[in-house]
Structures are given as structure tokens and as C-alpha cells.
Amino acid sequence: FWPLFDVDHWGWRLNATVPVVMSFRLLYKGAILKDPEDQDVRSMSRSSSPSELLYGPLQLTIIMSYTGLTKFMTKSGIIIMGAFVGDWLAALIGVHYGKHKFTVPLGGQKSIEGSFGCVLGTMAGISFYSYMVGMEIEEWKTLFTYGVISAVVEGTAWREWDNAFLAAAMEFSAKRLPGLMS
């Protein structure tokens, strides 16, 4: 239903309402409430530490807000958000199926299987979001390149800052890659 939004009317900005509200909620629960038994802490942290909400989850909601307000229905917005599908799939596959582990300084332990999941998830995420907003889906070589960039950044970024690095790298790539691939 995204193509139904009229970008000439202020109402399209409402797409960022949920991420903005979640940002305040995560900030409150991670920095002020600090309850390790809170449902959000238990479901969004790996160690049941409320401060973990101030890293990955908070970064993601801030990036979603930024993307929703400044990159709404643009190719770079689709590429940024598609990379987070890859980031999610990397964690899911890496935790459950990751057998070939490697360690990256400052980045922690990763798996080759998780990295492949990141590539495929990024390709699928960009394709899905492109389809949903009615944009042409990139050809597979371009999607694969974005997937590899996403996997490399996700695998080598500082542990708590991978979302911020991923968004920055994908925005940079969205601006530079089309000229390189033609």
C-alpha cells in the first residue's frame, strides 16, 4: 500500500510514527527504567541487560525514523532497510546453523553461514521493498553486490554499532554503486 501515499501531502511522514515512539520507549527502558525482567529487555537483548536496548534496537529505530523521514520511497531508503533484513537473517542463521566460526577484532564471533544469510537476506529485502513501493527490482548482480557489501560491513563492524555502520555503508553504496555497475 506504500504507493498509495501522496508525497505532496504531509501525511506520508506518519510512516515514521512507530519507529519514533519505539525510540523513546527503548531509551526510557534502557536508560531510566533498567528492569532486566521487562518484556522488551528479555526479547530484544542477548544478555538480559537493559543497556543493550540502547545499542542495536535503539539504533535500528532511529535509522528507521531517519529513513522514513528523509528517504521515503527512494532507492537508497529501500537499500538501507533491505540490508537490515540481511542483518536479521545473519543473526538468525548464525545462531542456529553457524558451524564455521571466525572472529573479527571488535566485531566478535561470526559465522560463514550467517554471512551467507546476510547476503541472501539483503538481496531478498531489497527486492521485496522495491516490489512493495512499485520500483523496478535491481538485476541480480547489483543485488548480490549490495548483499556482499552488507555482509562485509555486518561481519566487521564494532559489535554494538553494526546497525549504524550498516546504514551508513548502504547509503554510501546506494549513491556510488549504480555508476560502477553500468
Tab-separated table of N, CA and C in Angstrom:
chain	number	residue	atom	x	y	z
A	1	PHE	N	0.791	-1.199	0.000
A	1	PHE	CA	0.000	0.000	0.000
A	1	PHE	C	0.836	1.267	0.000
A	2	TRP	N	2.167	1.170	0.067
A	2	TRP	CA	3.016	2.355	0.083
A	2	TRP	C	2.825	3.261	-1.129
A	3	PRO	N	2.650	2.709	-2.326
A	3	PRO	CA	2.459	3.620	-3.464
A	3	PRO	C	1.203	4.485	-3.345
A	4	LEU	N	0.304	4.148	-2.430
A	4	LEU	CA	-0.911	4.939	-2.257
A	4	LEU	C	-0.663	6.229	-1.481
A	5	PHE	N	0.498	6.331	-0.797
A	5	PHE	CA	0.822	7.567	-0.082
A	5	PHE	C	1.052	8.690	-1.080
A	6	ASP	N	0.508	9.838	-0.785
A	6	ASP	CA	0.707	11.022	-1.613
A	6	ASP	C	1.829	11.837	-0.979
A	7	VAL	N	2.983	11.871	-1.616
A	7	VAL	CA	4.124	12.578	-1.039
A	7	VAL	C	3.966	14.093	-1.088
A	8	ASP	N	2.933	14.576	-1.752
A	8	ASP	CA	2.663	16.015	-1.761
A	8	ASP	C	1.906	16.465	-0.511
A	9	HIS	N	1.381	15.503	0.237
A	9	HIS	CA	0.631	15.783	1.469
A	9	HIS	C	1.507	15.399	2.664
A	10	TRP	N	1.398	16.142	3.758
A	10	TRP	CA	2.229	15.907	4.937
A	10	TRP	C	2.007	14.522	5.561
A	11	GLY	N	0.905	13.871	5.265
A	11	GLY	CA	0.548	12.613	5.906
A	11	GLY	C	1.549	11.481	5.707
A	12	TRP	N	2.353	11.546	4.640
A	12	TRP	CA	3.319	10.476	4.420
A	12	TRP	C	4.335	10.389	5.563
A	13	ARG	N	4.539	11.482	6.271
A	13	ARG	CA	5.501	11.490	7.372
A	13	ARG	C	5.056	10.612	8.541
A	14	LEU	N	3.783	10.282	8.572
A	14	LEU	CA	3.273	9.420	9.641
A	14	LEU	C	3.894	8.025	9.590
A	15	ASN	N	4.547	7.665	8.485
A	15	ASN	CA	5.191	6.358	8.398
A	15	ASN	C	6.287	6.201	9.444
A	16	ALA	N	6.797	7.305	9.965
A	16	ALA	CA	7.879	7.242	10.962
A	16	ALA	C	7.358	7.272	12.393
A	17	THR	N	6.056	7.311	12.583
A	17	THR	CA	5.499	7.414	13.926
A	17	THR	C	5.903	6.246	14.814
A	18	VAL	N	5.732	5.034	14.345
A	18	VAL	CA	6.038	3.862	15.172
A	18	VAL	C	7.529	3.803	15.534
A	19	PRO	N	8.459	3.978	14.587
A	19	PRO	CA	9.864	3.953	14.997
A	19	PRO	C	10.237	5.080	15.958
A	20	VAL	N	9.645	6.261	15.802
A	20	VAL	CA	9.947	7.368	16.720
A	20	VAL	C	9.458	7.021	18.123
A	21	VAL	N	8.234	6.516	18.226
A	21	VAL	CA	7.691	6.128	19.536
A	21	VAL	C	8.530	5.015	20.151
A	22	MET	N	8.915	4.034	19.340
A	22	MET	CA	9.749	2.939	19.858
A	22	MET	C	11.117	3.442	20.311
A	23	SER	N	11.668	4.446	19.645
A	23	SER	CA	12.953	5.005	20.073
A	23	SER	C	12.847	5.563	21.480
A	24	PHE	N	11.794	6.328	21.750
A	24	PHE	CA	11.602	6.874	23.092
A	24	PHE	C	11.364	5.762	24.112
A	25	ARG	N	10.614	4.763	23.717
A	25	ARG	CA	10.338	3.633	24.614
A	25	ARG	C	11.626	2.887	24.971
A	26	LEU	N	12.464	2.611	23.963
A	26	LEU	CA	13.723	1.908	24.212
A	26	LEU	C	14.668	2.750	25.062
A	27	LEU	N	14.709	4.042	24.796
A	27	LEU	CA	15.539	4.943	25.583
A	27	LEU	C	15.085	4.939	27.044
A	28	TYR	N	13.797	5.026	27.264
A	28	TYR	CA	13.251	5.003	28.626
A	28	TYR	C	13.569	3.680	29.324
A	29	LYS	N	13.318	2.561	28.647
A	29	LYS	CA	13.509	1.254	29.287
A	29	LYS	C	14.983	0.896	29.463
A	30	GLY	N	15.836	1.359	28.563
A	30	GLY	CA	17.254	1.024	28.659
A	30	GLY	C	18.051	1.944	29.557
A	31	ALA	N	17.678	3.232	29.616
A	31	ALA	CA	18.472	4.206	30.368
A	31	ALA	C	17.842	4.619	31.696
A	32	ILE	N	16.519	4.555	31.810
A	32	ILE	CA	15.856	5.053	33.018
A	32	ILE	C	15.261	3.909	33.838
A	33	LEU	N	14.401	3.095	33.240
A	33	LEU	CA	13.733	2.021	33.968
A	33	LEU	C	14.710	0.924	34.398
A	34	LYS	N	15.534	0.472	33.481
A	34	LYS	CA	16.601	-0.521	33.727
A	34	LYS	C	16.113	-1.783	34.438
A	35	ASP	N	14.971	-2.320	34.025
A	35	ASP	CA	14.415	-3.536	34.612
A	35	ASP	C	14.803	-4.743	33.767
A	36	PRO	N	15.673	-5.635	34.267
A	36	PRO	CA	16.082	-6.794	33.466
A	36	PRO	C	14.951	-7.785	33.204
A	37	GLU	N	13.863	-7.679	33.944
A	37	GLU	CA	12.719	-8.578	33.751
A	37	GLU	C	11.677	-8.007	32.795
A	38	ASP	N	11.889	-6.792	32.314
A	38	ASP	CA	10.968	-6.176	31.370
A	38	ASP	C	10.877	-7.019	30.103
A	39	GLN	N	9.677	-7.128	29.550
A	39	GLN	CA	9.454	-7.957	28.368
A	39	GLN	C	10.306	-7.502	27.175
A	40	ASP	N	10.443	-6.195	26.963
A	40	ASP	CA	11.261	-5.705	25.854
A	40	ASP	C	12.733	-6.054	26.061
A	41	VAL	N	13.208	-5.945	27.287
A	41	VAL	CA	14.599	-6.294	27.581
A	41	VAL	C	14.817	-7.784	27.323
A	42	ARG	N	13.901	-8.604	27.781
A	42	ARG	CA	14.048	-10.054	27.613
A	42	ARG	C	13.961	-10.489	26.158
A	43	SER	N	13.174	-9.768	25.342
A	43	SER	CA	13.015	-10.193	23.951
A	43	SER	C	13.999	-9.527	22.980
A	44	MET	N	14.586	-8.380	23.359
A	44	MET	CA	15.452	-7.660	22.424
A	44	MET	C	16.914	-7.626	22.835
A	45	SER	N	17.266	-8.280	23.935
A	45	SER	CA	18.670	-8.290	24.344
A	45	SER	C	19.157	-9.723	24.415
A	46	ARG	N	20.439	-9.896	24.241
A	46	ARG	CA	21.019	-11.236	24.305
A	46	ARG	C	21.410	-11.618	25.723
A	47	SER	N	21.661	-10.613	26.571
A	47	SER	CA	22.174	-10.889	27.911
A	47	SER	C	21.224	-10.457	29.028
A	48	SER	N	20.003	-10.067	28.685
A	48	SER	CA	19.020	-9.552	29.654
A	48	SER	C	19.505	-8.282	30.342
A	49	SER	N	20.376	-7.552	29.671
A	49	SER	CA	20.853	-6.284	30.200
A	49	SER	C	20.057	-5.157	29.550
A	50	PRO	N	19.377	-4.327	30.363
A	50	PRO	CA	18.596	-3.226	29.787
A	50	PRO	C	19.426	-2.274	28.922
A	51	SER	N	20.702	-2.113	29.231
A	51	SER	CA	21.528	-1.193	28.447
A	51	SER	C	21.709	-1.665	27.005
A	52	GLU	N	21.497	-2.947	26.745
A	52	GLU	CA	21.595	-3.449	25.373
A	52	GLU	C	20.545	-2.822	24.459
A	53	LEU	N	19.422	-2.387	25.033
A	53	LEU	CA	18.384	-1.732	24.226
A	53	LEU	C	18.890	-0.424	23.634
A	54	LEU	N	19.935	0.141	24.237
A	54	LEU	CA	20.464	1.424	23.781
A	54	LEU	C	21.428	1.277	22.609
A	55	TYR	N	21.704	0.063	22.215
A	55	TYR	CA	22.597	-0.164	21.073
A	55	TYR	C	21.787	-0.599	19.853
A	56	GLY	N	21.799	-1.869	19.518
A	56	GLY	CA	21.152	-2.337	18.296
A	56	GLY	C	19.700	-1.932	18.128
A	57	PRO	N	18.826	-2.255	19.096
A	57	PRO	CA	17.411	-1.897	18.903
A	57	PRO	C	17.167	-0.392	18.771
A	58	LEU	N	17.802	0.413	19.615
A	58	LEU	CA	17.609	1.861	19.530
A	58	LEU	C	18.189	2.415	18.230
A	59	GLN	N	19.373	1.940	17.846
A	59	GLN	CA	19.956	2.388	16.578
A	59	GLN	C	19.020	2.073	15.419
A	60	LEU	N	18.453	0.864	15.435
A	60	LEU	CA	17.571	0.469	14.341
A	60	LEU	C	16.342	1.374	14.262
A	61	THR	N	15.721	1.675	15.403
A	61	THR	CA	14.530	2.524	15.352
A	61	THR	C	14.875	3.959	14.931
A	62	ILE	N	16.037	4.447	15.343
A	62	ILE	CA	16.460	5.784	14.909
A	62	ILE	C	16.726	5.793	13.403
A	63	ILE	N	17.379	4.744	12.913
A	63	ILE	CA	17.653	4.643	11.474
A	63	ILE	C	16.346	4.499	10.691
A	64	MET	N	15.406	3.733	11.235
A	64	MET	CA	14.101	3.610	10.581
A	64	MET	C	13.399	4.967	10.525
A	65	SER	N	13.493	5.742	11.597
A	65	SER	CA	12.890	7.078	11.620
A	65	SER	C	13.548	7.980	10.581
A	66	TYR	N	14.873	7.982	10.564
A	66	TYR	CA	15.634	8.787	9.596
A	66	TYR	C	15.276	8.382	8.168
A	67	THR	N	15.260	7.077	7.909
A	67	THR	CA	14.960	6.589	6.569
A	67	THR	C	13.525	6.930	6.177
A	68	GLY	N	12.604	6.769	7.123
A	68	GLY	CA	11.206	7.064	6.837
A	68	GLY	C	10.936	8.527	6.567
A	69	LEU	N	11.728	9.397	7.187
A	69	LEU	CA	11.503	10.840	7.011
A	69	LEU	C	12.321	11.460	5.879
A	70	THR	N	13.489	10.902	5.592
A	70	THR	CA	14.350	11.525	4.582
A	70	THR	C	14.531	10.691	3.314
A	71	LYS	N	14.213	9.420	3.375
A	71	LYS	CA	14.430	8.534	2.224
A	71	LYS	C	13.154	7.797	1.839
A	72	PHE	N	12.006	8.353	2.179
A	72	PHE	CA	10.735	7.684	1.945
A	72	PHE	C	10.550	7.354	0.466
A	73	MET	N	10.336	6.070	0.190
A	73	MET	CA	10.092	5.554	-1.158
A	73	MET	C	11.186	5.927	-2.151
A	74	THR	N	12.431	5.936	-1.683
A	74	THR	CA	13.575	6.165	-2.577
A	74	THR	C	14.401	4.894	-2.654
A	75	LYS	N	15.206	4.805	-3.679
A	75	LYS	CA	16.056	3.627	-3.851
A	75	LYS	C	17.024	3.471	-2.683
A	76	SER	N	17.622	4.572	-2.212
A	76	SER	CA	18.569	4.451	-1.098
A	76	SER	C	17.867	4.010	0.185
A	77	GLY	N	16.632	4.460	0.405
A	77	GLY	CA	15.875	4.008	1.570
A	77	GLY	C	15.584	2.521	1.509
A	78	ILE	N	15.245	2.055	0.323
A	78	ILE	CA	14.981	0.625	0.127
A	78	ILE	C	16.242	-0.190	0.374
A	79	ILE	N	17.373	0.291	-0.085
A	79	ILE	CA	18.637	-0.434	0.081
A	79	ILE	C	19.038	-0.473	1.553
A	80	ILE	N	18.877	0.646	2.256
A	80	ILE	CA	19.206	0.673	3.688
A	80	ILE	C	18.331	-0.316	4.450
A	81	MET	N	17.024	-0.245	4.244
A	81	MET	CA	16.123	-1.118	5.002
A	81	MET	C	16.248	-2.577	4.554
A	82	GLY	N	16.541	-2.811	3.285
A	82	GLY	CA	16.760	-4.171	2.810
A	82	GLY	C	17.970	-4.812	3.467
A	83	ALA	N	18.991	-4.019	3.745
A	83	ALA	CA	20.185	-4.542	4.411
A	83	ALA	C	19.873	-5.011	5.828
A	84	PHE	N	18.877	-4.405	6.465
A	84	PHE	CA	18.513	-4.848	7.815
A	84	PHE	C	17.784	-6.189	7.800
A	85	VAL	N	17.156	-6.533	6.690
A	85	VAL	CA	16.615	-7.884	6.549
A	85	VAL	C	17.788	-8.867	6.537
A	86	GLY	N	18.856	-8.504	5.824
A	86	GLY	CA	20.062	-9.333	5.806
A	86	GLY	C	20.713	-9.428	7.172
A	87	ASP	N	20.769	-8.323	7.893
A	87	ASP	CA	21.342	-8.304	9.240
A	87	ASP	C	20.566	-9.239	10.159
A	88	TRP	N	19.243	-9.187	10.081
A	88	TRP	CA	18.388	-10.066	10.888
A	88	TRP	C	18.603	-11.529	10.516
A	89	LEU	N	18.640	-11.822	9.212
A	89	LEU	CA	18.808	-13.204	8.773
A	89	LEU	C	20.194	-13.733	9.133
A	90	ALA	N	21.199	-12.875	9.104
A	90	ALA	CA	22.555	-13.289	9.509
A	90	ALA	C	22.563	-13.756	10.961
A	91	ALA	N	21.905	-12.990	11.826
A	91	ALA	CA	21.857	-13.372	13.241
A	91	ALA	C	21.085	-14.672	13.423
A	92	LEU	N	19.954	-14.794	12.768
A	92	LEU	CA	19.127	-15.991	12.890
A	92	LEU	C	19.870	-17.239	12.419
A	93	ILE	N	20.434	-17.169	11.236
A	93	ILE	CA	21.145	-18.329	10.687
A	93	ILE	C	22.434	-18.589	11.457
A	94	GLY	N	23.167	-17.529	11.787
A	94	GLY	CA	24.424	-17.696	12.506
A	94	GLY	C	24.250	-18.368	13.857
A	95	VAL	N	23.222	-17.986	14.600
A	95	VAL	CA	22.986	-18.560	15.922
A	95	VAL	C	22.547	-20.016	15.818
A	96	HIS	N	21.662	-20.323	14.892
A	96	HIS	CA	21.088	-21.669	14.832
A	96	HIS	C	21.858	-22.653	13.947
A	97	TYR	N	22.518	-22.166	12.918
A	97	TYR	CA	23.163	-23.066	11.965
A	97	TYR	C	24.641	-22.776	11.733
A	98	GLY	N	25.173	-21.759	12.402
A	98	GLY	CA	26.559	-21.363	12.174
A	98	GLY	C	27.557	-22.368	12.736
A	99	LYS	N	28.218	-23.076	11.879
A	99	LYS	CA	29.203	-24.075	12.290
A	99	LYS	C	30.635	-23.636	11.996
A	100	HIS	N	30.820	-22.796	10.986
A	100	HIS	CA	32.148	-22.346	10.583
A	100	HIS	C	32.364	-20.926	11.114
A	101	LYS	N	32.905	-20.844	12.316
A	101	LYS	CA	33.042	-19.571	13.031
A	101	LYS	C	34.349	-18.869	12.678
A	102	PHE	N	34.298	-17.548	12.757
A	102	PHE	CA	35.508	-16.742	12.652
A	102	PHE	C	35.335	-15.545	13.583
A	103	THR	N	36.447	-15.003	14.034
A	103	THR	CA	36.414	-13.876	14.952
A	103	THR	C	37.000	-12.651	14.269
A	104	VAL	N	36.318	-11.546	14.447
A	104	VAL	CA	36.753	-10.279	13.876
A	104	VAL	C	37.083	-9.348	15.042
A	105	PRO	N	38.272	-8.719	15.032
A	105	PRO	CA	38.583	-7.782	16.116
A	105	PRO	C	37.488	-6.720	16.247
A	106	LEU	N	37.033	-6.488	17.443
A	106	LEU	CA	35.975	-5.537	17.795
A	106	LEU	C	34.594	-5.981	17.324
A	107	GLY	N	34.523	-6.926	16.416
A	107	GLY	CA	33.235	-7.354	15.886
A	107	GLY	C	32.691	-8.601	16.528
A	108	GLY	N	33.513	-9.330	17.236
A	108	GLY	CA	33.055	-10.550	17.897
A	108	GLY	C	33.069	-11.745	16.976
A	109	GLN	N	32.387	-12.801	17.421
A	109	GLN	CA	32.375	-14.055	16.680
A	109	GLN	C	31.233	-14.062	15.666
A	110	LYS	N	31.559	-14.444	14.454
A	110	LYS	CA	30.598	-14.526	13.356
A	110	LYS	C	30.695	-15.910	12.739
A	111	SER	N	29.818	-16.199	11.789
A	111	SER	CA	29.893	-17.478	11.087
A	111	SER	C	29.761	-17.252	9.586
A	112	ILE	N	30.348	-18.144	8.829
A	112	ILE	CA	30.242	-18.067	7.371
A	112	ILE	C	28.787	-18.255	6.950
A	113	GLU	N	28.080	-19.164	7.632
A	113	GLU	CA	26.667	-19.390	7.316
A	113	GLU	C	25.837	-18.126	7.554
A	114	GLY	N	26.115	-17.417	8.648
A	114	GLY	CA	25.421	-16.156	8.925
A	114	GLY	C	25.713	-15.108	7.862
A	115	SER	N	26.969	-15.083	7.408
A	115	SER	CA	27.337	-14.122	6.355
A	115	SER	C	26.600	-14.416	5.052
A	116	PHE	N	26.478	-15.700	4.702
A	116	PHE	CA	25.694	-16.056	3.514
A	116	PHE	C	24.235	-15.662	3.702
A	117	GLY	N	23.717	-15.855	4.915
A	117	GLY	CA	22.354	-15.431	5.214
A	117	GLY	C	22.178	-13.936	5.047
A	118	CYS	N	23.200	-13.181	5.416
A	118	CYS	CA	23.156	-11.726	5.266
A	118	CYS	C	23.085	-11.343	3.793
A	119	VAL	N	23.878	-11.988	2.963
A	119	VAL	CA	23.857	-11.712	1.517
A	119	VAL	C	22.467	-12.002	0.954
A	120	LEU	N	21.946	-13.189	1.241
A	120	LEU	CA	20.644	-13.579	0.696
A	120	LEU	C	19.516	-12.725	1.262
A	121	GLY	N	19.581	-12.420	2.559
A	121	GLY	CA	18.551	-11.594	3.179
A	121	GLY	C	18.538	-10.182	2.629
A	122	THR	N	19.711	-9.633	2.382
A	122	THR	CA	19.794	-8.290	1.800
A	122	THR	C	19.216	-8.285	0.390
A	123	MET	N	19.571	-9.292	-0.400
A	123	MET	CA	19.030	-9.391	-1.756
A	123	MET	C	17.502	-9.503	-1.719
A	124	ALA	N	16.995	-10.357	-0.827
A	124	ALA	CA	15.546	-10.550	-0.720
A	124	ALA	C	14.866	-9.292	-0.180
A	125	GLY	N	15.469	-8.644	0.818
A	125	GLY	CA	14.887	-7.442	1.401
A	125	GLY	C	14.779	-6.307	0.401
A	126	ILE	N	15.837	-6.081	-0.356
A	126	ILE	CA	15.810	-5.019	-1.367
A	126	ILE	C	14.767	-5.340	-2.447
A	127	SER	N	14.718	-6.593	-2.860
A	127	SER	CA	13.736	-6.996	-3.878
A	127	SER	C	12.312	-6.818	-3.369
A	128	PHE	N	12.058	-7.255	-2.137
A	128	PHE	CA	10.722	-7.157	-1.558
A	128	PHE	C	10.280	-5.703	-1.415
A	129	TYR	N	11.139	-4.871	-0.834
A	129	TYR	CA	10.772	-3.471	-0.640
A	129	TYR	C	10.614	-2.746	-1.976
A	130	SER	N	11.444	-3.079	-2.949
A	130	SER	CA	11.291	-2.482	-4.280
A	130	SER	C	9.927	-2.833	-4.866
A	131	TYR	N	9.575	-4.090	-4.753
A	131	TYR	CA	8.275	-4.542	-5.258
A	131	TYR	C	7.135	-3.827	-4.539
A	132	MET	N	7.258	-3.701	-3.203
A	132	MET	CA	6.182	-3.103	-2.397
A	132	MET	C	5.950	-1.629	-2.730
A	133	VAL	N	6.984	-0.915	-3.103
A	133	VAL	CA	6.794	0.507	-3.434
A	133	VAL	C	6.624	0.731	-4.933
A	134	GLY	N	6.620	-0.335	-5.690
A	134	GLY	CA	6.375	-0.225	-7.121
A	134	GLY	C	7.585	0.208	-7.925
A	135	MET	N	8.789	-0.027	-7.397
A	135	MET	CA	10.009	0.307	-8.147
A	135	MET	C	10.539	-0.936	-8.845
A	136	GLU	N	11.308	-0.686	-9.882
A	136	GLU	CA	11.930	-1.790	-10.612
A	136	GLU	C	12.926	-2.505	-9.705
A	137	ILE	N	12.893	-3.837	-9.723
A	137	ILE	CA	13.815	-4.632	-8.920
A	137	ILE	C	15.164	-4.668	-9.634
A	138	GLU	N	16.224	-4.453	-8.870
A	138	GLU	CA	17.585	-4.441	-9.427
A	138	GLU	C	17.914	-5.798	-10.057
A	139	GLU	N	18.859	-5.806	-10.994
A	139	GLU	CA	19.280	-7.089	-11.542
A	139	GLU	C	20.121	-7.821	-10.501
A	140	TRP	N	20.230	-9.134	-10.664
A	140	TRP	CA	20.798	-9.977	-9.614
A	140	TRP	C	22.237	-9.609	-9.279
A	141	LYS	N	23.042	-9.160	-10.244
A	141	LYS	CA	24.437	-8.797	-9.959
A	141	LYS	C	24.510	-7.601	-9.005
A	142	THR	N	23.634	-6.647	-9.209
A	142	THR	CA	23.604	-5.474	-8.333
A	142	THR	C	23.114	-5.873	-6.946
A	143	LEU	N	22.053	-6.693	-6.900
A	143	LEU	CA	21.560	-7.175	-5.608
A	143	LEU	C	22.639	-7.959	-4.865
A	144	PHE	N	23.352	-8.809	-5.585
A	144	PHE	CA	24.411	-9.610	-4.974
A	144	PHE	C	25.520	-8.701	-4.430
A	145	THR	N	25.864	-7.669	-5.171
A	145	THR	CA	26.896	-6.734	-4.721
A	145	THR	C	26.468	-6.030	-3.441
A	146	TYR	N	25.211	-5.563	-3.394
A	146	TYR	CA	24.704	-4.960	-2.156
A	146	TYR	C	24.729	-5.975	-1.017
A	147	GLY	N	24.391	-7.219	-1.307
A	147	GLY	CA	24.415	-8.262	-0.290
A	147	GLY	C	25.803	-8.508	0.257
A	148	VAL	N	26.797	-8.540	-0.620
A	148	VAL	CA	28.182	-8.743	-0.178
A	148	VAL	C	28.656	-7.558	0.660
A	149	ILE	N	28.347	-6.352	0.220
A	149	ILE	CA	28.724	-5.162	0.998
A	149	ILE	C	28.091	-5.233	2.384
A	150	SER	N	26.816	-5.580	2.430
A	150	SER	CA	26.103	-5.695	3.702
A	150	SER	C	26.750	-6.745	4.602
A	151	ALA	N	27.092	-7.896	4.056
A	151	ALA	CA	27.701	-8.968	4.848
A	151	ALA	C	29.077	-8.569	5.374
A	152	VAL	N	29.868	-7.905	4.552
A	152	VAL	CA	31.202	-7.480	4.982
A	152	VAL	C	31.084	-6.454	6.113
A	153	VAL	N	30.197	-5.487	5.956
A	153	VAL	CA	30.029	-4.458	6.998
A	153	VAL	C	29.474	-5.084	8.267
A	154	GLU	N	28.445	-5.909	8.133
A	154	GLU	CA	27.839	-6.551	9.302
A	154	GLU	C	28.850	-7.442	10.025
A	155	GLY	N	29.696	-8.094	9.274
A	155	GLY	CA	30.667	-9.008	9.865
A	155	GLY	C	31.881	-8.345	10.480
A	156	THR	N	32.173	-7.116	10.090
A	156	THR	CA	33.405	-6.479	10.572
A	156	THR	C	33.178	-5.238	11.435
A	157	ALA	N	31.944	-4.771	11.537
A	157	ALA	CA	31.670	-3.560	12.312
A	157	ALA	C	31.775	-3.834	13.811
A	158	TRP	N	32.024	-2.767	14.564
A	158	TRP	CA	32.039	-2.902	16.018
A	158	TRP	C	30.735	-3.511	16.465
A	159	ARG	N	30.825	-4.421	17.403
A	159	ARG	CA	29.689	-5.226	17.850
A	159	ARG	C	28.421	-4.407	18.110
A	160	GLU	N	28.505	-3.379	18.926
A	160	GLU	CA	27.310	-2.620	19.291
A	160	GLU	C	26.920	-1.570	18.260
A	161	TRP	N	27.749	-1.320	17.293
A	161	TRP	CA	27.494	-0.242	16.343
A	161	TRP	C	27.279	-0.744	14.921
A	162	ASP	N	27.008	-2.025	14.761
A	162	ASP	CA	26.873	-2.566	13.412
A	162	ASP	C	25.692	-1.964	12.657
A	163	ASN	N	24.595	-1.646	13.345
A	163	ASN	CA	23.449	-1.049	12.645
A	163	ASN	C	23.787	0.322	12.071
A	164	ALA	N	24.487	1.129	12.846
A	164	ALA	CA	24.863	2.463	12.364
A	164	ALA	C	25.832	2.356	11.182
A	165	PHE	N	26.842	1.488	11.305
A	165	PHE	CA	27.796	1.303	10.213
A	165	PHE	C	27.108	0.737	8.972
A	166	LEU	N	26.185	-0.200	9.192
A	166	LEU	CA	25.484	-0.812	8.065
A	166	LEU	C	24.662	0.225	7.303
A	167	ALA	N	23.918	1.051	8.034
A	167	ALA	CA	23.107	2.088	7.369
A	167	ALA	C	23.986	3.065	6.602
A	168	ALA	N	25.082	3.494	7.212
A	168	ALA	CA	25.980	4.447	6.541
A	168	ALA	C	26.605	3.825	5.294
A	169	ALA	N	27.055	2.584	5.413
A	169	ALA	CA	27.682	1.916	4.264
A	169	ALA	C	26.689	1.698	3.133
A	170	MET	N	25.461	1.341	3.472
A	170	MET	CA	24.476	1.084	2.426
A	170	MET	C	24.029	2.384	1.757
A	171	GLU	N	23.935	3.462	2.538
A	171	GLU	CA	23.591	4.748	1.921
A	171	GLU	C	24.717	5.198	0.980
A	172	PHE	N	25.958	5.046	1.417
A	172	PHE	CA	27.110	5.383	0.579
A	172	PHE	C	27.089	4.528	-0.693
A	173	SER	N	26.838	3.226	-0.523
A	173	SER	CA	26.812	2.308	-1.670
A	173	SER	C	25.679	2.635	-2.630
A	174	ALA	N	24.531	3.024	-2.081
A	174	ALA	CA	23.385	3.352	-2.937
A	174	ALA	C	23.699	4.539	-3.845
A	175	LYS	N	24.552	5.437	-3.360
A	175	LYS	CA	24.928	6.600	-4.167
A	175	LYS	C	26.022	6.262	-5.176
A	176	ARG	N	26.943	5.366	-4.802
A	176	ARG	CA	28.126	5.110	-5.632
A	176	ARG	C	28.006	3.902	-6.555
A	177	LEU	N	27.327	2.863	-6.105
A	177	LEU	CA	27.303	1.608	-6.838
A	177	LEU	C	26.642	1.683	-8.218
A	178	PRO	N	25.522	2.384	-8.375
A	178	PRO	CA	24.905	2.395	-9.709
A	178	PRO	C	25.853	2.864	-10.814
A	179	GLY	N	26.695	3.829	-10.552
A	179	GLY	CA	27.649	4.305	-11.557
A	179	GLY	C	28.734	3.289	-11.839
A	180	LEU	N	29.096	2.505	-10.825
A	180	LEU	CA	30.131	1.485	-11.010
A	180	LEU	C	29.626	0.255	-11.737
A	181	MET	N	28.329	-0.042	-11.581
A	181	MET	CA	27.781	-1.263	-12.166
A	181	MET	C	27.356	-1.089	-13.634
A	182	SER	N	27.318	0.140	-14.113
A	182	SER	CA	26.848	0.336	-15.503
A	182	SER	C	27.987	0.308	-16.484
